[in-house]
Short mmCIF file of C-alpha atoms and ligand atoms in Angstrom, two decimals:
data_model
loop_
_atom_site.label_atom_id
_atom_site.label_comp_id
_atom_site.label_asym_id
_atom_site.label_seq_id
_atom_site.Cartn_x
_atom_site.Cartn_y
_atom_site.Cartn_z
CA ASN A 1476 -0.64 4.97 -22.14
CA LEU A 1477 -1.30 4.33 -19.06
CA PRO A 1478 -1.84 0.64 -18.49
CA ALA A 1479 -5.11 0.49 -16.13
CA LEU A 1480 -5.79 0.00 -12.71
CA VAL A 1481 -7.57 -3.84 -11.71
CA LYS A 1482 -10.32 -3.13 -10.51
CA ARG A 1483 -11.05 -4.67 -7.39
CA SER A 1484 -14.07 -6.05 -5.47
CA PHE A 1485 -16.00 -4.83 -2.70
CA ARG A 1486 -17.03 -7.48 -0.29
CA ARG A 1487 -20.25 -6.49 1.20
CA LEU A 1488 -21.28 -7.22 4.65
CA ARG A 1489 -25.11 -6.46 5.34
CA PRO A 1490 -27.62 -7.38 2.46
CA GLN A 1491 -29.23 -3.94 1.11
CA PHE A 1492 -30.17 -2.80 -1.76
CA GLY A 1493 -33.24 -4.73 -1.42
CA ASP A 1494 -30.87 -7.92 -1.02
CA THR A 1495 -32.75 -10.40 0.74
CA SER A 1496 -30.15 -13.51 1.70
CA GLU A 1497 -28.01 -13.40 4.87
CA GLY A 1498 -24.26 -12.53 5.35
CA VAL A 1499 -21.34 -12.31 2.90
CA ARG A 1500 -21.47 -11.74 -0.45
CA VAL A 1501 -19.07 -10.41 -2.77
CA LEU A 1502 -20.40 -7.48 -5.13
CA GLN A 1503 -18.72 -6.37 -8.84
CA TRP A 1504 -17.28 -2.96 -8.19
CA ASN A 1505 -19.58 -1.54 -11.44
CA VAL A 1506 -22.65 -3.14 -9.87
CA LEU A 1507 -21.78 -1.36 -6.70
CA SER A 1508 -20.65 1.85 -8.33
CA ARG A 1509 -24.19 2.62 -9.80
CA VAL A 1510 -25.87 1.49 -6.29
CA CYS A 1511 -22.96 2.96 -3.80
CA GLY A 1512 -23.57 6.73 -4.44
CA GLU A 1513 -27.05 6.20 -2.79
CA ALA A 1514 -26.31 4.12 -0.06
CA VAL A 1515 -22.58 5.68 0.69
CA SER A 1516 -22.62 8.88 0.13
CA SER A 1517 -25.95 9.07 2.68
CA PRO A 1518 -25.46 11.20 5.63
CA TYR A 1519 -26.11 8.32 7.46
CA HIS A 1520 -22.26 6.27 5.21
CA ILE A 1521 -19.24 6.78 5.80
CA ARG A 1522 -16.64 5.90 3.06
CA VAL A 1523 -13.15 5.97 4.37
CA LEU A 1524 -10.07 5.11 2.32
CA GLN A 1525 -6.84 4.23 3.84
CA TRP A 1526 -3.56 3.95 1.54
CA ASN A 1527 0.29 4.54 2.07
CA VAL A 1528 1.35 5.80 -1.12
CA LEU A 1529 4.76 5.84 -1.08
CA SER A 1530 6.50 8.66 -1.01
CA GLN A 1531 7.63 9.61 -4.37
CA ALA A 1532 11.68 10.40 -3.31
CA LEU A 1533 11.45 6.77 -0.96
CA GLY A 1534 9.94 4.66 -3.18
CA GLN A 1535 12.37 6.13 -5.92
CA MET A 1536 15.38 6.70 -4.15
CA ASN A 1537 15.37 4.49 -0.70
CA ASP A 1538 13.00 1.54 -1.19
CA ASN A 1539 14.76 -0.40 -4.26
CA PHE A 1540 11.96 -2.37 -4.97
CA VAL A 1541 14.32 -4.81 -7.10
CA CYS A 1542 11.27 -5.91 -9.31
CA CYS A 1543 9.43 -2.83 -9.96
CA PRO A 1544 10.73 -0.88 -12.97
CA ASP A 1545 11.83 2.34 -13.66
CA GLU A 1546 9.62 3.68 -15.77
CA ALA A 1547 6.75 2.71 -13.29
CA LEU A 1548 8.40 4.33 -10.46
CA GLU A 1549 8.28 8.35 -12.56
CA TRP A 1550 6.44 10.93 -10.97
CA ARG A 1551 5.32 12.25 -14.19
CA SER A 1552 2.92 8.95 -14.67
CA ARG A 1553 2.49 7.59 -10.98
CA ARG A 1554 1.18 10.52 -9.48
CA TYR A 1555 -2.15 9.69 -11.74
CA HIS A 1556 -2.21 6.21 -10.84
CA ILE A 1557 -2.45 7.85 -7.19
CA VAL A 1558 -5.41 10.25 -8.04
CA GLU A 1559 -6.86 7.60 -9.80
CA GLU A 1560 -6.54 4.94 -7.21
CA ILE A 1561 -8.78 7.47 -4.72
CA VAL A 1562 -10.73 9.24 -6.77
CA GLU A 1563 -11.98 5.64 -8.13
CA TYR A 1564 -13.88 3.76 -5.18
CA CYS A 1565 -15.40 7.70 -3.97
CA PRO A 1566 -14.63 7.89 -0.69
CA ASP A 1567 -15.45 10.88 1.89
CA ILE A 1568 -12.57 10.35 3.77
CA VAL A 1569 -8.49 10.01 2.52
CA CYS A 1570 -5.98 8.98 5.21
CA LEU A 1571 -2.61 8.96 3.73
CA GLN A 1572 0.61 7.97 4.46
CA GLU A 1573 4.06 8.85 3.10
CA VAL A 1574 2.72 11.99 1.40
CA ASP A 1575 5.70 14.13 -0.35
CA HIS A 1576 3.60 16.12 -3.22
CA PHE A 1577 0.81 17.64 -0.54
CA THR A 1578 0.64 20.67 -2.91
CA PHE A 1579 -0.14 18.37 -5.84
CA LEU A 1580 -2.69 16.27 -4.52
CA LYS A 1581 -4.18 19.44 -2.68
CA THR A 1582 -5.08 20.57 -6.41
CA VAL A 1583 -5.82 17.95 -8.04
CA LEU A 1584 -8.52 16.66 -5.16
CA GLY A 1585 -9.27 20.12 -4.94
CA THR A 1586 -11.27 19.87 -8.61
CA GLN A 1587 -13.16 16.70 -7.57
CA GLY A 1588 -14.61 18.27 -4.27
CA TYR A 1589 -11.82 17.67 -2.14
CA ASN A 1590 -10.11 19.95 1.26
CA GLY A 1591 -7.38 18.37 3.05
CA ILE A 1592 -4.67 19.19 5.57
CA PHE A 1593 -0.97 17.65 5.60
CA PHE A 1594 0.99 17.45 8.65
CA PRO A 1595 5.15 16.48 8.10
CA LYS A 1596 7.50 14.30 9.63
CA PRO A 1597 9.78 16.43 11.51
CA ASP A 1598 13.14 14.86 10.24
CA SER A 1599 11.84 12.91 7.40
CA PRO A 1600 14.43 10.73 5.70
CA CYS A 1601 12.97 12.40 2.04
CA LEU A 1602 15.18 15.19 2.60
CA TYR A 1603 18.20 13.74 3.19
CA ILE A 1604 17.44 12.31 -0.78
CA LYS A 1605 18.69 14.05 -3.92
CA GLY A 1606 16.09 16.23 -5.89
CA ASN A 1607 13.48 15.25 -2.88
CA ASN A 1608 10.30 17.54 -3.35
CA GLY A 1609 10.26 18.11 0.21
CA PRO A 1610 9.54 16.00 4.14
CA ASP A 1611 6.83 13.22 4.06
CA GLY A 1612 4.45 12.97 6.32
CA CYS A 1613 0.04 12.24 6.92
CA ALA A 1614 -2.37 14.01 5.49
CA ILE A 1615 -6.39 13.59 6.14
CA PHE A 1616 -9.09 14.71 2.85
CA TYR A 1617 -12.62 15.69 3.47
CA ARG A 1618 -15.59 15.40 0.79
CA GLU A 1619 -16.76 19.52 1.30
CA ASP A 1620 -20.17 19.23 0.28
CA LYS A 1621 -20.97 16.73 2.95
CA PHE A 1622 -18.25 17.54 5.70
CA GLU A 1623 -18.00 20.87 7.60
CA LEU A 1624 -14.51 21.16 9.24
CA LEU A 1625 -14.61 21.76 13.11
CA LYS A 1626 -10.54 21.33 13.89
CA THR A 1627 -8.23 20.05 13.03
CA VAL A 1628 -4.88 19.04 15.40
CA THR A 1629 -1.49 17.24 14.62
CA ARG A 1630 1.31 15.64 16.90
CA VAL A 1631 4.78 14.83 16.63
CA LEU A 1632 4.45 11.80 18.57
CA GLU A 1633 6.30 11.06 21.93
CA VAL A 1634 8.26 8.05 23.04
CA TRP A 1635 8.38 8.26 27.61
CA ARG A 1636 7.82 11.91 27.02
CA VAL A 1637 10.79 12.96 24.07
CA GLN A 1638 9.47 14.17 20.21
CA SER A 1639 10.33 10.85 17.75
CA ASN A 1640 10.39 11.29 13.90
CA GLN A 1641 6.50 10.37 13.65
CA VAL A 1642 3.30 12.15 13.66
CA ALA A 1643 -0.31 12.07 13.85
CA VAL A 1644 -2.87 14.28 12.67
CA VAL A 1645 -6.75 14.46 14.04
CA MET A 1646 -9.70 16.11 12.50
CA VAL A 1647 -13.39 16.83 13.68
CA LEU A 1648 -16.14 17.15 10.94
CA ARG A 1649 -19.59 17.49 11.31
CA VAL A 1650 -21.75 16.11 8.70
CA ARG A 1651 -23.53 19.03 6.62
CA GLU A 1652 -27.04 18.10 6.65
CA THR A 1653 -26.90 16.04 10.28
CA GLY A 1654 -25.39 17.42 12.44
CA GLN A 1655 -23.51 14.23 13.36
CA GLU A 1656 -19.81 15.22 14.18
CA ILE A 1657 -17.15 12.27 13.79
CA CYS A 1658 -12.77 12.43 14.94
CA VAL A 1659 -10.20 10.90 12.27
CA ALA A 1660 -6.96 10.21 12.72
CA THR A 1661 -4.47 9.46 11.26
CA THR A 1662 -0.16 8.41 11.44
CA HIS A 1663 2.48 6.61 10.62
CA LEU A 1664 4.73 4.58 13.35
CA LYS A 1665 8.38 3.63 13.38
CA ALA A 1666 9.14 0.95 10.47
CA ARG A 1667 11.49 -1.79 10.52
CA THR A 1668 11.29 -5.03 12.75
CA GLY A 1669 13.36 -5.67 15.47
CA ALA A 1670 12.39 -6.21 19.54
CA LEU A 1671 13.04 -2.28 20.26
CA LEU A 1672 10.87 -1.48 17.30
CA SER A 1673 8.20 -2.70 18.32
CA THR A 1674 8.47 -1.39 21.63
CA LEU A 1675 9.01 2.30 20.40
CA ARG A 1676 5.65 1.58 17.95
CA ASN A 1677 3.66 0.55 21.12
CA GLU A 1678 4.64 3.74 22.79
CA GLN A 1679 3.93 5.49 20.28
CA GLY A 1680 0.23 4.05 19.67
CA LYS A 1681 -0.10 4.57 23.36
CA ASP A 1682 0.25 7.95 22.79
CA VAL A 1683 -2.44 8.06 19.02
CA LEU A 1684 -4.55 6.85 21.38
CA ASP A 1685 -4.36 9.79 24.35
CA PHE A 1686 -3.80 12.35 21.45
CA VAL A 1687 -6.93 10.97 19.82
CA THR A 1688 -9.09 10.67 23.50
CA THR A 1689 -8.08 14.87 24.61
CA HIS A 1690 -10.04 15.59 21.03
CA HIS A 1691 -12.27 13.32 19.96
CA GLY A 1692 -14.77 14.80 22.46
CA GLY A 1693 -16.59 11.64 23.05
CA ARG A 1694 -17.51 11.63 19.46
CA PRO A 1695 -17.33 8.75 17.00
CA VAL A 1696 -14.09 7.93 16.61
CA ILE A 1697 -11.62 6.05 13.52
CA ILE A 1698 -8.32 6.38 13.32
CA CYS A 1699 -6.23 4.70 10.06
CA GLY A 1700 -2.73 4.10 9.11
CA ASP A 1701 0.49 2.01 8.16
CA PHE A 1702 1.18 1.17 11.58
CA ASN A 1703 4.35 -0.73 10.65
CA ALA A 1704 3.05 -3.85 13.05
CA GLU A 1705 1.45 -7.19 12.11
CA PRO A 1706 -1.76 -8.23 14.05
CA THR A 1707 0.71 -10.08 16.39
CA GLU A 1708 2.76 -6.64 17.74
CA PRO A 1709 1.97 -5.15 21.42
CA VAL A 1710 0.75 -1.90 19.68
CA TYR A 1711 -2.32 -3.71 17.56
CA ARG A 1712 -3.67 -5.41 20.60
CA THR A 1713 -3.17 -1.95 22.30
CA VAL A 1714 -5.33 -0.17 20.02
CA MET A 1715 -7.56 -3.19 20.29
CA ASN A 1716 -7.87 -2.93 23.99
CA CYS A 1717 -8.07 1.08 24.94
CA GLU A 1718 -10.93 1.55 27.13
CA ALA A 1719 -11.34 4.97 26.14
CA LEU A 1720 -12.75 4.27 22.38
CA ARG A 1721 -13.75 0.90 22.32
CA LEU A 1722 -12.02 0.37 19.18
CA ALA A 1723 -12.33 -2.66 16.95
CA SER A 1724 -10.60 -3.00 12.62
CA ALA A 1725 -12.75 -2.74 10.51
CA TYR A 1726 -11.56 -5.84 8.25
CA ALA A 1727 -10.79 -7.79 10.81
CA SER A 1728 -14.75 -6.75 12.19
CA SER A 1729 -15.53 -8.11 8.01
CA ARG A 1730 -13.90 -11.60 8.09
CA ASP A 1731 -15.66 -12.00 12.10
CA SER A 1732 -17.99 -14.74 12.36
CA ALA A 1733 -19.95 -17.17 14.98
CA ASP A 1734 -16.94 -19.48 15.84
CA THR A 1735 -13.35 -17.81 15.30
CA SER A 1736 -12.10 -14.10 16.86
CA PRO A 1737 -11.49 -11.26 14.27
CA ILE A 1738 -9.06 -12.05 12.03
CA GLU A 1739 -7.44 -9.42 9.58
CA PRO A 1740 -5.75 -10.05 5.72
CA PRO A 1741 -2.71 -11.35 4.39
CA TYR A 1742 -1.02 -8.90 3.43
CA THR A 1743 -1.69 -4.81 2.96
CA THR A 1744 2.11 -4.72 1.38
CA TRP A 1745 3.82 -6.95 -0.09
CA LYS A 1746 6.98 -5.76 -2.38
CA ILE A 1747 10.24 -7.15 -3.39
CA ARG A 1748 13.42 -5.46 -1.50
CA GLU A 1749 17.38 -6.37 -2.53
CA GLU A 1750 16.67 -8.03 0.62
CA GLY A 1751 13.36 -10.54 -0.05
CA GLU A 1752 9.85 -10.36 -0.30
CA VAL A 1753 7.86 -9.25 2.19
CA CYS A 1754 4.19 -9.79 2.63
CA HIS A 1755 2.75 -8.94 5.60
CA THR A 1756 -0.26 -6.63 7.20
CA ILE A 1757 0.40 -3.58 8.92
CA ASP A 1758 -2.34 -1.02 7.77
CA TYR A 1759 -5.99 -0.78 9.11
CA VAL A 1760 -8.96 1.22 9.90
CA PHE A 1761 -9.90 1.23 13.21
CA TYR A 1762 -13.30 2.13 14.31
CA SER A 1763 -15.21 2.57 17.49
CA GLN A 1764 -17.69 -0.08 17.18
CA ASP A 1765 -20.25 1.52 19.67
CA ASN A 1766 -20.95 3.74 17.24
CA PHE A 1767 -20.47 2.76 13.82
CA THR A 1768 -21.36 -0.75 11.72
CA VAL A 1769 -18.41 -1.67 8.73
CA GLU A 1770 -20.63 -2.59 6.20
CA ALA A 1771 -18.38 -3.07 3.20
CA VAL A 1772 -14.77 -3.41 2.86
CA LEU A 1773 -12.74 -3.46 -0.59
CA ASP A 1774 -11.37 -6.50 -1.02
CA PHE A 1775 -7.29 -6.93 -1.94
CA PRO A 1776 -6.20 -8.01 -5.03
CA THR A 1777 -4.78 -11.93 -5.24
CA GLY A 1778 -1.55 -13.31 -5.62
CA GLU A 1779 -1.92 -13.22 -9.57
CA GLU A 1780 -3.61 -10.13 -10.18
CA ILE A 1781 -0.95 -8.51 -8.46
CA GLY A 1782 1.46 -10.33 -10.40
CA GLU A 1783 4.88 -11.88 -10.31
CA GLY A 1784 6.93 -8.23 -9.32
CA ARG A 1785 4.64 -7.51 -6.81
CA VAL A 1786 3.83 -4.26 -6.02
CA PRO A 1787 4.92 -1.32 -6.97
CA SER A 1788 3.70 -1.54 -10.48
CA PHE A 1789 2.85 0.02 -13.81
CA CYS A 1790 -0.88 -1.55 -12.29
CA TYR A 1791 -0.36 -0.31 -8.15
CA PRO A 1792 1.64 2.74 -7.56
CA SER A 1793 2.35 2.18 -4.15
CA ASP A 1794 4.04 -1.08 -2.39
CA HIS A 1795 0.61 0.03 0.04
CA PHE A 1796 -3.08 -1.70 -1.37
CA SER A 1797 -5.75 1.63 -0.49
CA LEU A 1798 -7.72 0.48 2.62
CA VAL A 1799 -11.74 1.31 1.85
CA CYS A 1800 -14.49 0.50 4.40
CA ASP A 1801 -17.62 1.87 4.37
CA PHE A 1802 -19.52 2.36 8.08
CA ARG A 1803 -23.01 3.38 9.10
CA PHE A 1804 -23.54 5.23 11.89
CA LYS A 1805 -25.09 2.69 14.04
CA ASP A 1806 -29.25 4.07 15.56
CA ALA A 1807 -29.57 4.98 19.12
CA ASN A 1808 -31.22 1.49 19.90
CA GLU A 1809 -28.29 -0.48 18.39
CA VAL A 1810 -25.84 1.43 20.88
CA ALA A 1811 -24.91 -0.68 23.71
CA PRO A 1812 -25.66 1.12 26.97
P1 LIG B 1399 11.41 5.21 9.67
O1 LIG B 1399 12.39 3.76 10.47
O2 LIG B 1399 10.14 5.10 9.82
O3 LIG B 1399 11.19 4.67 7.97
C1 LIG B 1399 11.28 5.44 6.83
C2 LIG B 1399 10.60 5.05 5.91
O4 LIG B 1399 12.13 3.82 4.96
C3 LIG B 1399 9.44 4.23 5.94
O5 LIG B 1399 8.55 5.40 5.17
C4 LIG B 1399 9.17 3.16 5.67
O6 LIG B 1399 8.74 3.32 5.18
C5 LIG B 1399 10.17 3.23 4.70
N1 LIG B 1399 11.11 2.29 4.99
C6 LIG B 1399 11.33 0.90 5.33
N2 LIG B 1399 12.03 -0.39 5.77
C7 LIG B 1399 12.43 -0.03 4.53
C8 LIG B 1399 13.68 -0.13 3.64
N3 LIG B 1399 14.37 -1.71 4.08
N4 LIG B 1399 14.49 -0.34 3.36
C9 LIG B 1399 13.50 1.26 2.27
N5 LIG B 1399 12.82 1.86 3.05
C10 LIG B 1399 12.16 1.14 4.25
O7 LIG B 1399 12.28 6.49 9.37
P2 LIG B 1399 12.42 7.51 10.21
O8 LIG B 1399 11.51 7.90 9.92
O9 LIG B 1399 12.77 7.02 12.03
O10 LIG B 1399 13.49 8.13 9.65
C11 LIG B 1399 14.88 7.29 9.82
C12 LIG B 1399 15.49 8.72 10.16
O11 LIG B 1399 16.72 8.47 9.40
C13 LIG B 1399 15.39 10.47 9.93
O12 LIG B 1399 15.40 10.39 12.08
C14 LIG B 1399 16.47 10.79 9.28
O13 LIG B 1399 16.87 11.78 10.77
C15 LIG B 1399 17.93 9.78 9.06
N6 LIG B 1399 17.51 9.75 8.06
C16 LIG B 1399 19.39 9.77 7.43
C17 LIG B 1399 19.22 10.09 6.17
C18 LIG B 1399 21.20 10.26 6.39
O14 LIG B 1399 21.34 10.53 4.70
N7 LIG B 1399 21.96 10.92 6.74
C19 LIG B 1399 19.06 9.13 5.23
C20 LIG B 1399 17.35 8.58 6.25
C21 LIG B 1399 17.14 8.81 7.12
P3 LIG B 1399 7.15 2.26 5.29
O15 LIG B 1399 6.61 2.20 6.44
O16 LIG B 1399 5.89 1.47 4.36
O17 LIG B 1399 7.64 0.78 5.98
CA1 LIG B 1400 7.17 2.72 2.81
#
């Protein structure tokens, strides 16, 4: 008797499917789902889902979400909501953080045509929790009918040449139908606030960028993750100013207009812990702007839809919302010289 997940809408940025009007359009998911197969599973498009799924051990035993009923955090039911959220949007690529049940996800998503890899944090806080299911870490899944896996590389992120407790995963994929290759990366940077931690995240961000720069081999790049940093933090600028990769943020691009600078959405996570309410943007999908155009992003639920207890809840299995973006490969004549 699981309550239904709240339906979210895609904000389509460019006219498609015979649209004649210009500009931003909001389409209901049920409208889009009938046409998205054609557009998104085309070899010229990629749909990416980025999500911190909330580790089962941390969510149940560590986070202390004071307004979330205990039953909503029960793994036996929550796990199906996690899967439902992923499968619902038919992503081609799935980047996840705080995964501490990889075997379950690999098994279930495997039945839906996905394959994936997982890399744990070296000293995951999950390991210190009674009844844990192993360390949490980052995972990337991809649709096997769309991509051939060429390479995976994992890294324990370094800060001033010393290993930290955070990781990154890089995957190189080839679109089977066209031969187009891409490089996808995911990471989960150090949590908590404070000037030192913000500096530490910036160093970790630089390490992620160096790691991707080493392995992308000139291919189009998508970097997704929970950066644990608001857009005002140094690491956000570091990513956006990376000369080697020329990255842009998909959700910020989707809000871009001629007379305003790009802005991120108001929140990607919204929770109430004992110490208070936290509502901010710390999750991102970055992409190499020379190679991709953002065609649509999945909007976030409103405060009203989320409800007063915020998330996680019976309707939303994580304290983070999923970010879903549709990319189109740029044509040769759209690519900057
Ligand atoms: P981080 O600071 O990166 O955070 C770990 C997790 O805690 C993240 O997944 C984060 O979620 C979550 N988190 C963030 N803020 C809060 C909060 N206010 N309350 C509860 N959870 C929160 O940790 P590290 O990976 O650096 O690991 C911490 C270190 O602490 C480990 O090296 C381990 O050795 C040690 N440790 C020891 C324990 C012990 O009992 N001895 C117990 C736990 C950790 P998000 O990213 O979503 O914000
Ligand atoms: Ca967390």
